[in-house]
Short mmCIF file of C-alpha atoms (C1' of nucleotides) and ligand atoms in Angstrom, two decimals:
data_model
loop_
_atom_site.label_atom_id
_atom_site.label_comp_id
_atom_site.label_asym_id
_atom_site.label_seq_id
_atom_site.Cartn_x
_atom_site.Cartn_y
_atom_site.Cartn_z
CA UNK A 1 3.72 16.01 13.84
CA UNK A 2 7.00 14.82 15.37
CA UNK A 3 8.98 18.05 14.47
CA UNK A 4 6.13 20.33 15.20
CA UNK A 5 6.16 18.58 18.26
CA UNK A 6 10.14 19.23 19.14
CA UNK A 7 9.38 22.96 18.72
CA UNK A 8 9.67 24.83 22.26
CA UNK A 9 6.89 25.48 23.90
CA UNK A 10 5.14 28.89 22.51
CA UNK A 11 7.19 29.17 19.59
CA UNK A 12 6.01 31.11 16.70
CA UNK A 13 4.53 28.53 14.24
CA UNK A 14 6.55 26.94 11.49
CA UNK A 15 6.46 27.66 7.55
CA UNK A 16 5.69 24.67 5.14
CA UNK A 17 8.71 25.28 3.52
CA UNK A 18 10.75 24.32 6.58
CA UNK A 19 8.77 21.78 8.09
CA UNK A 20 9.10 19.67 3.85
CA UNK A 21 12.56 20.67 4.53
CA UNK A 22 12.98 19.35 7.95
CA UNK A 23 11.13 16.06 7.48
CA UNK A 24 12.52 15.61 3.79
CA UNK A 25 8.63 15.37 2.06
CA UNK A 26 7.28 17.01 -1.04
CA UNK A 27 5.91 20.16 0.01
CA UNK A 28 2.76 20.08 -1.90
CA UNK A 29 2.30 16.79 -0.49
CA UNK A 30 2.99 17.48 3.18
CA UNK A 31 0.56 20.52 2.81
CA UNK A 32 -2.37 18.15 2.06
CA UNK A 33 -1.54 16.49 5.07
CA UNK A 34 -1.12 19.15 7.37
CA UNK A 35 -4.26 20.13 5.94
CA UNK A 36 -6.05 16.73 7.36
CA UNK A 37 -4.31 17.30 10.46
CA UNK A 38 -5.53 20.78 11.08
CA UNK A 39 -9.21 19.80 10.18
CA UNK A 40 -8.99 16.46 12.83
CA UNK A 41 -7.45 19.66 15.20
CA UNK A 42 -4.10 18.16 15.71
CA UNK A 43 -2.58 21.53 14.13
CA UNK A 44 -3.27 24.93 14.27
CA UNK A 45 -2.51 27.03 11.20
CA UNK A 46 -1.81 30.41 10.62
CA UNK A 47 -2.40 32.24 7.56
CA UNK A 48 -0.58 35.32 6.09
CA UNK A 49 2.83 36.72 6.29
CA UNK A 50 4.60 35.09 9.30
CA UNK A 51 2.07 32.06 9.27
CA UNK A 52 2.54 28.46 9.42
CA UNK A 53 1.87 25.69 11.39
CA UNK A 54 2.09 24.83 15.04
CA UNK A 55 0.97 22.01 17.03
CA UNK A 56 -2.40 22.94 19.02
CA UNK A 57 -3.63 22.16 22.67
CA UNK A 58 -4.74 18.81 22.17
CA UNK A 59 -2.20 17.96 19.55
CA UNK A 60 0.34 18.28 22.12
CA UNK A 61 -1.02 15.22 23.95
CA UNK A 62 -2.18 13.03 21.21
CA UNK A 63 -0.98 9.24 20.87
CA UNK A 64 1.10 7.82 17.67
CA UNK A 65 -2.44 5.90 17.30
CA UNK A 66 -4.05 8.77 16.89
CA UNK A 67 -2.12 10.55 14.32
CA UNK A 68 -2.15 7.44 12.30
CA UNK A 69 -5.92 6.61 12.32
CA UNK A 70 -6.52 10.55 11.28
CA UNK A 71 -3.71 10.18 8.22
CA UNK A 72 -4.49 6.63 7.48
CA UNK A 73 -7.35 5.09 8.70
CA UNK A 74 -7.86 2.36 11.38
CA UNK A 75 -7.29 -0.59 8.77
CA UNK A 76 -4.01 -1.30 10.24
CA UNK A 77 -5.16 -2.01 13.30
CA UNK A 78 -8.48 -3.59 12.55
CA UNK A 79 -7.59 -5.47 9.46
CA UNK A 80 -7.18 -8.64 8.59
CA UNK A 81 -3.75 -10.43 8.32
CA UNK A 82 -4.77 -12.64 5.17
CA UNK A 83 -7.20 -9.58 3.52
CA UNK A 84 -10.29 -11.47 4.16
CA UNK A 85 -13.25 -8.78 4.44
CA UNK A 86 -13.59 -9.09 8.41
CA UNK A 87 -11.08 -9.66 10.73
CA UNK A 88 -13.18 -11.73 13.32
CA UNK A 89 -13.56 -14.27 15.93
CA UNK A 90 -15.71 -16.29 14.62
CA UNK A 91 -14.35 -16.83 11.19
CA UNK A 92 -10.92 -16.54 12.20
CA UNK A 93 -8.44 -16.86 9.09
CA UNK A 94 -5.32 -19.90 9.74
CA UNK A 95 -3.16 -16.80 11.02
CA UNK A 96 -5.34 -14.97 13.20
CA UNK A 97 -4.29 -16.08 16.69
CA UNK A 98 -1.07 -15.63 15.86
CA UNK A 99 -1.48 -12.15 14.27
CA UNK A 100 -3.69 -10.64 16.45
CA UNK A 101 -1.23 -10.83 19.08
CA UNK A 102 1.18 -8.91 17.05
CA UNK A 103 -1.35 -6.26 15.84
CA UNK A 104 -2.18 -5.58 19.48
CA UNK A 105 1.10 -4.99 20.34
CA UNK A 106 1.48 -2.83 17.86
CA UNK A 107 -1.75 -1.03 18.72
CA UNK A 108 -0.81 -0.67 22.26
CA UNK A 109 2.74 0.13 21.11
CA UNK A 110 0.87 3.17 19.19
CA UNK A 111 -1.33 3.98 21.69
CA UNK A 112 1.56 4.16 24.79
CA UNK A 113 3.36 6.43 22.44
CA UNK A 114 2.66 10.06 22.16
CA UNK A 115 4.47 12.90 19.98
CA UNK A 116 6.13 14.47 23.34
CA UNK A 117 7.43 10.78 23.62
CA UNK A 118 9.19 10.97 20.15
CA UNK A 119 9.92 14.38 19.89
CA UNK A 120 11.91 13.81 23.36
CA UNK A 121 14.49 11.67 21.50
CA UNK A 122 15.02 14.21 18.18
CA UNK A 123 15.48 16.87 20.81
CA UNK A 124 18.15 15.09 22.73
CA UNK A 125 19.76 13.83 19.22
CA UNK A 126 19.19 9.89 19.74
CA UNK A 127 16.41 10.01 16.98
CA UNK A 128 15.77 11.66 13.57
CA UNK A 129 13.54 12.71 11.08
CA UNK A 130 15.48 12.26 7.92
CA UNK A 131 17.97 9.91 6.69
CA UNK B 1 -0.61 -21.45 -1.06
CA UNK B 2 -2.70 -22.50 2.14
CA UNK B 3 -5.51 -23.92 0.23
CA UNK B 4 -2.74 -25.81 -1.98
CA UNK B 5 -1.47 -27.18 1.08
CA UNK B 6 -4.63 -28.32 2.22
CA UNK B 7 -4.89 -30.82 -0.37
CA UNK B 8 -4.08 -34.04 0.41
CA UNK B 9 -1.16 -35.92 0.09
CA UNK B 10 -0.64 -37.04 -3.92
CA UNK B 11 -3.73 -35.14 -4.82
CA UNK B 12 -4.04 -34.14 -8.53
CA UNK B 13 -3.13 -30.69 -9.03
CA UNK B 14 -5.95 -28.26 -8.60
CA UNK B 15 -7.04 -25.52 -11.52
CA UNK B 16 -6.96 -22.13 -11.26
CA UNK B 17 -10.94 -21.64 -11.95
CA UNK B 18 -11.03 -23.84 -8.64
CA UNK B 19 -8.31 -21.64 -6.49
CA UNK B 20 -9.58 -18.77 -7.49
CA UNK B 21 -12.90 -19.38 -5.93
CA UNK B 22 -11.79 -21.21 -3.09
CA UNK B 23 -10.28 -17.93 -2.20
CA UNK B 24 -12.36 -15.43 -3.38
CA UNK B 25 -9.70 -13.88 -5.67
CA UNK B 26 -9.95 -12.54 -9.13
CA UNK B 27 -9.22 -15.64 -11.73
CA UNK B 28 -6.39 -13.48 -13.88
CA UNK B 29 -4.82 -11.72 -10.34
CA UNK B 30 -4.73 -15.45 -8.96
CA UNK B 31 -2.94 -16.32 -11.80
CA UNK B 32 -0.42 -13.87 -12.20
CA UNK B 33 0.83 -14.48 -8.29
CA UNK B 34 0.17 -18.51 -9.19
CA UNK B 35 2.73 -17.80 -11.98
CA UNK B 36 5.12 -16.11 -9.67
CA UNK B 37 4.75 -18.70 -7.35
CA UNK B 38 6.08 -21.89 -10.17
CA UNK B 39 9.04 -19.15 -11.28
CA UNK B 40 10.10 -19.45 -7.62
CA UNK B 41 9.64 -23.06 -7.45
CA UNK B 42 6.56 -23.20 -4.65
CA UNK B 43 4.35 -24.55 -6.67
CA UNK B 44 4.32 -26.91 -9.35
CA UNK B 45 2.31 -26.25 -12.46
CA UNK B 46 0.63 -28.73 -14.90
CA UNK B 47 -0.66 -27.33 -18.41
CA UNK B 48 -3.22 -28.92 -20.80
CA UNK B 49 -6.28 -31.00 -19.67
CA UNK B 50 -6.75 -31.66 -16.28
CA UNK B 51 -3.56 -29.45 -15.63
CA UNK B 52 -3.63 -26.65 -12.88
CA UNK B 53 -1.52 -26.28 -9.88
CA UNK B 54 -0.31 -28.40 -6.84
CA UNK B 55 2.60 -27.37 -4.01
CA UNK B 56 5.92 -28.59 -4.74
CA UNK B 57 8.21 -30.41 -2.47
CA UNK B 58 10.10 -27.71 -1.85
CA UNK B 59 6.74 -25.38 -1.44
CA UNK B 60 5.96 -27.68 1.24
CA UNK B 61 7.92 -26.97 4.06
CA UNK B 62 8.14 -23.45 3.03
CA UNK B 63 6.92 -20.62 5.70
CA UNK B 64 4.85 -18.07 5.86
CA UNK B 65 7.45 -15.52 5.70
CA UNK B 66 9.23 -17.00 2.51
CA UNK B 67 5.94 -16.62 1.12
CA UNK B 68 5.21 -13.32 1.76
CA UNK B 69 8.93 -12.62 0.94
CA UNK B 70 8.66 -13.75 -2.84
CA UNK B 71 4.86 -11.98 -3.41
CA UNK B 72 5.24 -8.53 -1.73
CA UNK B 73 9.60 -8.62 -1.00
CA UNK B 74 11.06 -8.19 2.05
CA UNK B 75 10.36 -4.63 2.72
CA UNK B 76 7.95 -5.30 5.51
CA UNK B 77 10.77 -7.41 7.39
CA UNK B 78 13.19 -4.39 7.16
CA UNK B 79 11.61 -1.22 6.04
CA UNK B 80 11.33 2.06 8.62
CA UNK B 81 8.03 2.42 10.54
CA UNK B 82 8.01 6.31 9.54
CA UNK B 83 9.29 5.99 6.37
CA UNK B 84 12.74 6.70 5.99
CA UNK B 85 15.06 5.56 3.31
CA UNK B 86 16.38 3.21 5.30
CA UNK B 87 15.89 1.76 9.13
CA UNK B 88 18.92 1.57 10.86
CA UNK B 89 20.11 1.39 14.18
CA UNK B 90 23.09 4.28 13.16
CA UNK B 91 20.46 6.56 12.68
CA UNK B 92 16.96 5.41 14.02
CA UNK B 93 13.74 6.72 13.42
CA UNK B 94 11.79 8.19 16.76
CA UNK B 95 9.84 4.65 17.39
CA UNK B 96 12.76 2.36 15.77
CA UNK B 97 13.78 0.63 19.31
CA UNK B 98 9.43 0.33 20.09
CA UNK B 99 8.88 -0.71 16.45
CA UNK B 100 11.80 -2.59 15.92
CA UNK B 101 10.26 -5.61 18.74
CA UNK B 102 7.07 -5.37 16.90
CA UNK B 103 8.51 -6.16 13.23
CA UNK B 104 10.90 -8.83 14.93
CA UNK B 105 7.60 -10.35 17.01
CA UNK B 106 6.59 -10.43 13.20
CA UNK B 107 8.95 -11.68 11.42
CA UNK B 108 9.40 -14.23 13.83
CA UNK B 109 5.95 -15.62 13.92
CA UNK B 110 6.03 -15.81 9.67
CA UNK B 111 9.20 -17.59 10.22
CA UNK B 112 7.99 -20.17 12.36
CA UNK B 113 4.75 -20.47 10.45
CA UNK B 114 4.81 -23.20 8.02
CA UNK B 115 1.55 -23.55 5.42
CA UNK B 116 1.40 -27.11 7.21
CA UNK B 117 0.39 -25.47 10.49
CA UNK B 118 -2.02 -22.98 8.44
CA UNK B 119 -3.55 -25.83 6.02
CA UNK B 120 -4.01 -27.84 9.85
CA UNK B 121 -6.45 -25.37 10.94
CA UNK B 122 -8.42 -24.89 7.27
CA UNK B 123 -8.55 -28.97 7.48
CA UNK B 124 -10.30 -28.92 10.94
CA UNK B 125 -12.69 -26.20 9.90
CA UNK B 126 -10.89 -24.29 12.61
CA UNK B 127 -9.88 -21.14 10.62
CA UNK B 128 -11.35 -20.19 7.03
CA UNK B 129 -9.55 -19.14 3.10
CA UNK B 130 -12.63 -16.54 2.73
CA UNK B 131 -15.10 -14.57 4.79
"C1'" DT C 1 -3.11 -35.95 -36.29
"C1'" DT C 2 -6.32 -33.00 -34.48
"C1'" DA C 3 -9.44 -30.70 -31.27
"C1'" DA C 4 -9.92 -29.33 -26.76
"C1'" DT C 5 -8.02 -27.79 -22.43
"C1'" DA C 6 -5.28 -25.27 -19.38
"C1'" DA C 7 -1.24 -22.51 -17.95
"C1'" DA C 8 2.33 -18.75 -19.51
"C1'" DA C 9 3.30 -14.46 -21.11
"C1'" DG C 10 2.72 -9.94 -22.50
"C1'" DA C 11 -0.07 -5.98 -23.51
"C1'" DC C 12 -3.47 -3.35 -21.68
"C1'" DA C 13 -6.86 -1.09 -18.17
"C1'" DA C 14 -8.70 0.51 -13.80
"C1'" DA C 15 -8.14 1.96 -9.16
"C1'" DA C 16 -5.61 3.79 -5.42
"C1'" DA C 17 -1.81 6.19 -3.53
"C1'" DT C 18 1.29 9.71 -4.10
"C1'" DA C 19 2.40 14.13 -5.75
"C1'" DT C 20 1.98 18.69 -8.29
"C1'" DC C 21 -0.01 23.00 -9.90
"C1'" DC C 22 -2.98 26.83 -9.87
"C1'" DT C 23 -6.35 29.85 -7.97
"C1'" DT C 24 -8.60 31.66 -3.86
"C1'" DT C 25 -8.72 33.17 0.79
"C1'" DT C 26 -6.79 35.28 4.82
"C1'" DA C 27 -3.62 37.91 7.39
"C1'" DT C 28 0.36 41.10 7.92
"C1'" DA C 29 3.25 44.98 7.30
"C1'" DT C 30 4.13 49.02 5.04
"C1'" DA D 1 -5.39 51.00 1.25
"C1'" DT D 2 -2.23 48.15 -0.89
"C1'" DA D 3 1.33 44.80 -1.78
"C1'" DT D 4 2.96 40.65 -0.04
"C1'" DA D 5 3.17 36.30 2.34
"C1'" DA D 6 1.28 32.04 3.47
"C1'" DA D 7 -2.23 28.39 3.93
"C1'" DA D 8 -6.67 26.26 1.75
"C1'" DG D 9 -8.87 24.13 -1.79
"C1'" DG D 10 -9.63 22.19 -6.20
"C1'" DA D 11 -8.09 20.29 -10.43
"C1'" DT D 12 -4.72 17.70 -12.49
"C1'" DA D 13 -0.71 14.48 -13.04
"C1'" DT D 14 2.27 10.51 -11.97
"C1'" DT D 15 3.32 6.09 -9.99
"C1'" DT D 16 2.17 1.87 -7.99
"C1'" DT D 17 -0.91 -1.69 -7.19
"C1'" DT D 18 -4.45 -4.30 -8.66
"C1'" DG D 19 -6.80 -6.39 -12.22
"C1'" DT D 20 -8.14 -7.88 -17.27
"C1'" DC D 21 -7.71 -9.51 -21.98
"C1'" DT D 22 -5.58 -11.81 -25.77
"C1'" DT D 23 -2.24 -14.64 -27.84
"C1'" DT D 24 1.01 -18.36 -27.36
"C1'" DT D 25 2.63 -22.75 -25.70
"C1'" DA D 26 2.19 -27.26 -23.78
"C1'" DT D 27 -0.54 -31.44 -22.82
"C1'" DT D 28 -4.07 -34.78 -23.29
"C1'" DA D 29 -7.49 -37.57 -25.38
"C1'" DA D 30 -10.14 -38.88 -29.21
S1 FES E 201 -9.26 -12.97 10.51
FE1 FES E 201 -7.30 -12.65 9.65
S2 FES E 201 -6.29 -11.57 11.21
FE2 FES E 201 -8.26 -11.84 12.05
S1 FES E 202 14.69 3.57 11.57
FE1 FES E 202 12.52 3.63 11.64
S2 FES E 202 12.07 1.59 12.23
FE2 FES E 202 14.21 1.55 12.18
#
DNA sequence: TTAATAAAAGACAAAAATATCCTTTTATAT
DNA sequence: ATATAAAAGGATATTTTTGTCTTTTATTAA
């Protein structure tokens, strides 16, 4: 989503190959991905000679937060520290306090940040995508 | 380890039947981490009759964060937020400086988290080893 | 000394996450 | 129209994490 999201505005969309390439991810594995993301309407895809993938209207605008819940679920910000069933008030586990105040910084960390965000740095060469 | 420390002072050690449903945890899983847990000299471990498990000296004063560092490694404490080989501040990742605070905010709470300030709050019926 | 008890260790199994392969569908260009 | 390119979808494979089972070793108590 990142390097879709450094592309310049109404580019032609970008090839599997290159985005595995570019982000340094099994192909076949980044394809079932971009597959989720396209169904959740994050991507656009293009079949056929010249197709790909490209970053659609409301992709453009989405949070970190968002992209994560659609790949992984909102365990990560919901779930409990300790792995009890519930994270809750009421039967708090001994690190709750504490952790809940890192989880919601992370959370609103996630939620401040959109793609445009992080695709500003790779563009200007202060970020990457690889190692 | 927190229910361990709950245990007051000089207590017999504790079996494993009894840990593992004090926690809720699979007997033979409990066991294997229990096992890791004597290797690294957290816990002390009794065999025979009326044998089990009780917190060591050491284990004692340990934190959360040494803890978490000899079940799961340290990966969590240093490991890139998008995945790359490896986080550094050479080559950052698009949300290392945001992320980087967040796993820091972390890591410093597990530091300063000792199972004696977890066990505290079990004791007082304050927080809770299973939903 | 022996029987019973409990942890240690190692082999094994199941589940989940990660990853690949193959066939089908859709679009493009000739 | 047809050959080709590219994503979609489904089946399969690998790896890691989680979990179990069985045998061995150590300890205690009768
Ligand atoms: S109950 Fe464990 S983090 Fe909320
Ligand atoms: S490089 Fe990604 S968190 Fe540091």
């Amino acid at each position: 989503m990142i390097f879709l999201a450094t592309m310049p505005e109404g580019e032609e969309c970008i090839g599997l190959k290159e985005i595995a390439v570019a982000i340094n991810s099994p192909e076949a594995f980044t394809a079932k991905i971009l597959q989720t993301l396209v169904r959740e309407h994050l991507l656009e895809s293009i079949k056929g000679p010249n197709g790909g993938f490209r970053i659609s209207e409301s992709g453009k605008k989405v949070s970190l937060h968002r992209v994560v819940e659609v790949v992984d679920g909102d365990s990560i910000f919901t779930g409990c520290a300790l792995g009890l069933q519930e994270c809750s008030e009421k039967r708090p586990c001994a690190v709750h306090h504490k952790f809940k105040a890192i989880r919601d910084h992370l959370t609103g960390m996630m939620m401040t940040t959109t793609l445009e965000d992080m695709a500003k740095g790779i563009r200007q060469g202060v970020s990457y995508l690889k190692y």
